[in-house]
Amino acid sequence: MEHAEEPLSARPALETEGLRFLHVTVGSLLASYGWYILFSCILLYIVIQKLAVRLRALRQRQLDQAEAVLEPDAVVKRQEALAAARLRMQEDLNAQVEKHKEKLRQLEEEKRRQKIELWDSMQEGRSYRRRTGRPQEEDGSGPSTSSVTPKGKSDKKPLRGGELITHPGSPDILQLVHGLMCLLSSSPELGPT
């Protein structure tokens, strides 16, 4: 009977020694290369996930191709719908282009009309600045600016006899001369000597 008990007592010692060897080996392996193993497992997980997504997309494409082969009417309808949508978009774009061209034509016509009016007013002897800048003087009902005295010195050069070239009898020249006379008469140090 002792022979029967010896293998039983010897067996657990071998198992414990094997477990101890496994524990030491795995422990030293994890202690030495634990971070590398962890990062490798994470990288392997990410690669598997990416491959799974690609495999699903590949399967879906294969199913779509098989479905397209099975249903040519659906493909034809889809292509007709795309063509109709493109045609509508092109028509909308053409309409916008026509509106833009019409706007440009109107602007050109307005510029041409303004140039003609300017030319006519210059032929009649009217000043362009007076027509556009001072509409109330054109009527003659507004207050006269000639009674207002100019403020201090201006940045403009003083008038000289040879530099003044305008239409004869221009009201702008008369107003300027009147303003200078008022300035000279109101300031004692600039008065006539």
Coordinates of C-alpha atoms in Angstrom, one line a residue:
M1 CA 0.0 0.0 0.0
E2 CA 2.9 2.2 0.5
H3 CA 3.6 2.0 -3.2
A4 CA 0.1 3.3 -4.0
E5 CA 0.6 6.3 -1.7
E6 CA 4.0 7.3 -3.0
P7 CA 2.9 8.2 -6.4
L8 CA 0.1 10.3 -5.0
S9 CA 2.4 12.3 -2.7
A10 CA 5.0 12.6 -5.4
R11 CA 2.5 13.9 -7.9
P12 CA 1.5 17.0 -6.1
A13 CA 5.1 17.9 -5.6
L14 CA 5.7 17.7 -9.4
E15 CA 2.6 19.7 -10.1
T16 CA 3.6 22.4 -7.6
E17 CA 7.1 22.5 -9.1
G18 CA 5.6 22.9 -12.6
L19 CA 3.2 25.6 -11.4
R20 CA 6.1 27.3 -9.7
F21 CA 8.2 27.1 -12.8
L22 CA 5.3 28.5 -14.9
H23 CA 4.8 31.3 -12.4
V24 CA 8.4 32.3 -12.4
T25 CA 8.7 32.1 -16.2
V26 CA 5.5 34.0 -16.9
G27 CA 6.3 36.5 -14.1
S28 CA 9.7 37.3 -15.4
L29 CA 8.4 37.5 -19.0
L30 CA 5.7 40.0 -17.9
A31 CA 8.2 41.9 -15.8
S32 CA 10.6 42.2 -18.7
Y33 CA 8.3 42.7 -21.6
G34 CA 4.9 43.6 -20.1
W35 CA 4.6 47.0 -21.7
Y36 CA 5.6 45.7 -25.1
I37 CA 3.0 42.9 -24.8
L38 CA 0.3 45.3 -23.7
F39 CA 1.0 47.7 -26.6
S40 CA 1.2 44.8 -29.0
C41 CA -2.3 43.6 -27.9
I42 CA -3.8 47.1 -28.2
L43 CA -2.3 47.4 -31.7
L44 CA -3.5 44.0 -32.7
Y45 CA -7.0 45.0 -31.5
I46 CA -7.0 48.2 -33.6
V47 CA -5.8 46.3 -36.7
I48 CA -8.6 43.7 -36.3
Q49 CA -11.2 46.5 -35.9
K50 CA -10.0 48.2 -39.1
L51 CA -10.0 45.0 -41.0
A52 CA -13.5 44.1 -39.8
V53 CA -14.8 47.5 -41.1
R54 CA -13.1 47.0 -44.5
L55 CA -14.5 43.5 -44.7
R56 CA -18.0 44.7 -44.0
A57 CA -17.6 47.4 -46.6
L58 CA -16.3 44.9 -49.1
R59 CA -19.3 42.5 -48.4
Q60 CA -21.7 45.4 -48.8
R61 CA -20.2 46.4 -52.2
Q62 CA -20.5 42.8 -53.3
L63 CA -24.1 42.7 -52.2
D64 CA -24.8 46.0 -54.0
Q65 CA -23.2 44.7 -57.2
A66 CA -25.2 41.5 -57.0
E67 CA -28.4 43.5 -56.4
A68 CA -27.6 45.7 -59.4
V69 CA -27.1 42.8 -61.6
L70 CA -30.4 41.3 -60.4
E71 CA -32.4 44.6 -60.8
P72 CA -31.4 46.5 -64.0
D73 CA -34.6 48.4 -63.9
A74 CA -33.7 50.0 -60.6
V75 CA -30.3 51.0 -62.0
V76 CA -32.0 52.6 -65.1
K77 CA -34.5 54.5 -62.8
R78 CA -31.6 55.7 -60.6
Q79 CA -29.7 57.0 -63.6
E80 CA -32.8 58.7 -65.1
A81 CA -33.4 60.4 -61.7
L82 CA -29.8 61.6 -61.7
A83 CA -30.1 62.9 -65.2
A84 CA -33.3 64.7 -64.4
A85 CA -31.7 66.3 -61.3
R86 CA -28.7 67.5 -63.3
L87 CA -31.0 68.9 -66.0
R88 CA -33.0 70.9 -63.3
M89 CA -29.8 72.2 -61.8
Q90 CA -28.5 73.3 -65.2
E91 CA -31.8 75.1 -65.9
D92 CA -31.6 76.9 -62.6
L93 CA -28.0 77.9 -63.4
N94 CA -29.0 79.1 -66.9
A95 CA -31.8 81.2 -65.3
Q96 CA -29.4 82.8 -62.9
V97 CA -27.0 83.6 -65.7
E98 CA -29.7 85.2 -67.7
K99 CA -30.7 87.4 -64.7
H100 CA -27.1 88.4 -64.2
K101 CA -26.7 89.3 -67.9
E102 CA -29.9 91.4 -67.8
K103 CA -28.6 93.2 -64.7
L104 CA -25.3 93.9 -66.5
R105 CA -27.2 95.2 -69.6
Q106 CA -29.3 97.5 -67.4
L107 CA -26.2 98.9 -65.7
E108 CA -24.5 99.5 -69.0
E109 CA -27.6 101.2 -70.3
E110 CA -27.8 103.4 -67.2
K111 CA -24.1 104.3 -67.6
R112 CA -24.6 105.1 -71.2
R113 CA -27.7 107.3 -70.4
Q114 CA -25.7 109.2 -67.7
K115 CA -22.9 109.8 -70.2
I116 CA -25.3 111.2 -72.7
E117 CA -26.9 113.4 -70.1
L118 CA -23.4 114.7 -69.0
W119 CA -22.5 115.4 -72.6
D120 CA -25.8 117.2 -73.2
S121 CA -25.3 119.3 -70.1
M122 CA -21.8 120.2 -71.1
Q123 CA -23.0 121.2 -74.6
E124 CA -25.6 123.5 -72.9
G125 CA -22.9 125.0 -70.8
R126 CA -23.9 123.7 -67.4
S127 CA -21.3 122.4 -65.0
Y128 CA -21.3 118.7 -64.2
R129 CA -20.5 119.3 -60.5
R130 CA -23.3 121.7 -60.1
R131 CA -25.8 119.3 -61.6
T132 CA -24.9 116.3 -59.4
G133 CA -23.4 118.0 -56.3
R134 CA -25.9 120.8 -55.6
P135 CA -29.4 120.0 -56.8
Q136 CA -31.0 122.7 -54.5
E137 CA -29.1 125.5 -56.3
E138 CA -30.4 124.3 -59.6
D139 CA -33.9 125.1 -58.5
G140 CA -32.8 128.5 -57.1
S141 CA -35.2 128.0 -54.1
G142 CA -32.4 127.0 -51.6
P143 CA -30.4 129.4 -49.4
S144 CA -27.3 130.9 -51.1
T145 CA -24.0 129.6 -50.0
S146 CA -22.3 132.8 -51.0
S147 CA -23.3 134.5 -47.8
V148 CA -21.4 131.9 -45.8
T149 CA -17.8 132.8 -45.0
P150 CA -15.2 130.2 -45.6
K151 CA -13.4 128.8 -42.5
G152 CA -9.7 129.5 -42.1
K153 CA -7.1 128.6 -44.7
S154 CA -7.8 125.8 -47.1
D155 CA -5.4 123.3 -48.5
K156 CA -6.1 124.5 -52.0
K157 CA -3.6 126.7 -53.9
P158 CA -4.7 130.3 -54.3
L159 CA -6.2 131.3 -57.6
R160 CA -4.0 132.9 -60.2
G161 CA -5.1 134.6 -63.3
G162 CA -3.7 132.1 -65.8
E163 CA -4.7 128.9 -63.9
L164 CA -8.5 129.5 -64.1
I165 CA -9.9 127.9 -67.2
T166 CA -13.7 127.3 -67.1
H167 CA -16.8 128.2 -69.0
P168 CA -17.5 132.0 -69.1
G169 CA -20.1 133.1 -66.6
S170 CA -19.8 130.0 -64.4
P171 CA -21.6 130.5 -61.1
D172 CA -18.8 128.5 -59.3
I173 CA -16.3 131.2 -60.1
L174 CA -18.6 134.0 -58.9
Q175 CA -19.2 132.2 -55.7
L176 CA -15.5 131.7 -55.1
V177 CA -14.7 135.3 -55.8
H178 CA -17.5 136.5 -53.5
G179 CA -16.2 134.1 -50.7
L180 CA -12.7 135.5 -51.1
M181 CA -14.0 139.1 -50.9
C182 CA -16.0 138.2 -47.7
L183 CA -12.9 136.6 -46.2
L184 CA -10.7 139.7 -47.0
S185 CA -13.3 142.1 -45.6
S186 CA -13.9 140.2 -42.4
S187 CA -10.3 139.8 -41.3
P188 CA -8.4 143.0 -40.4
E189 CA -4.9 141.7 -40.9
L190 CA -5.7 140.4 -44.4
G191 CA -7.5 143.6 -45.4
P192 CA -6.4 145.7 -48.3
T193 CA -3.1 147.7 -47.7

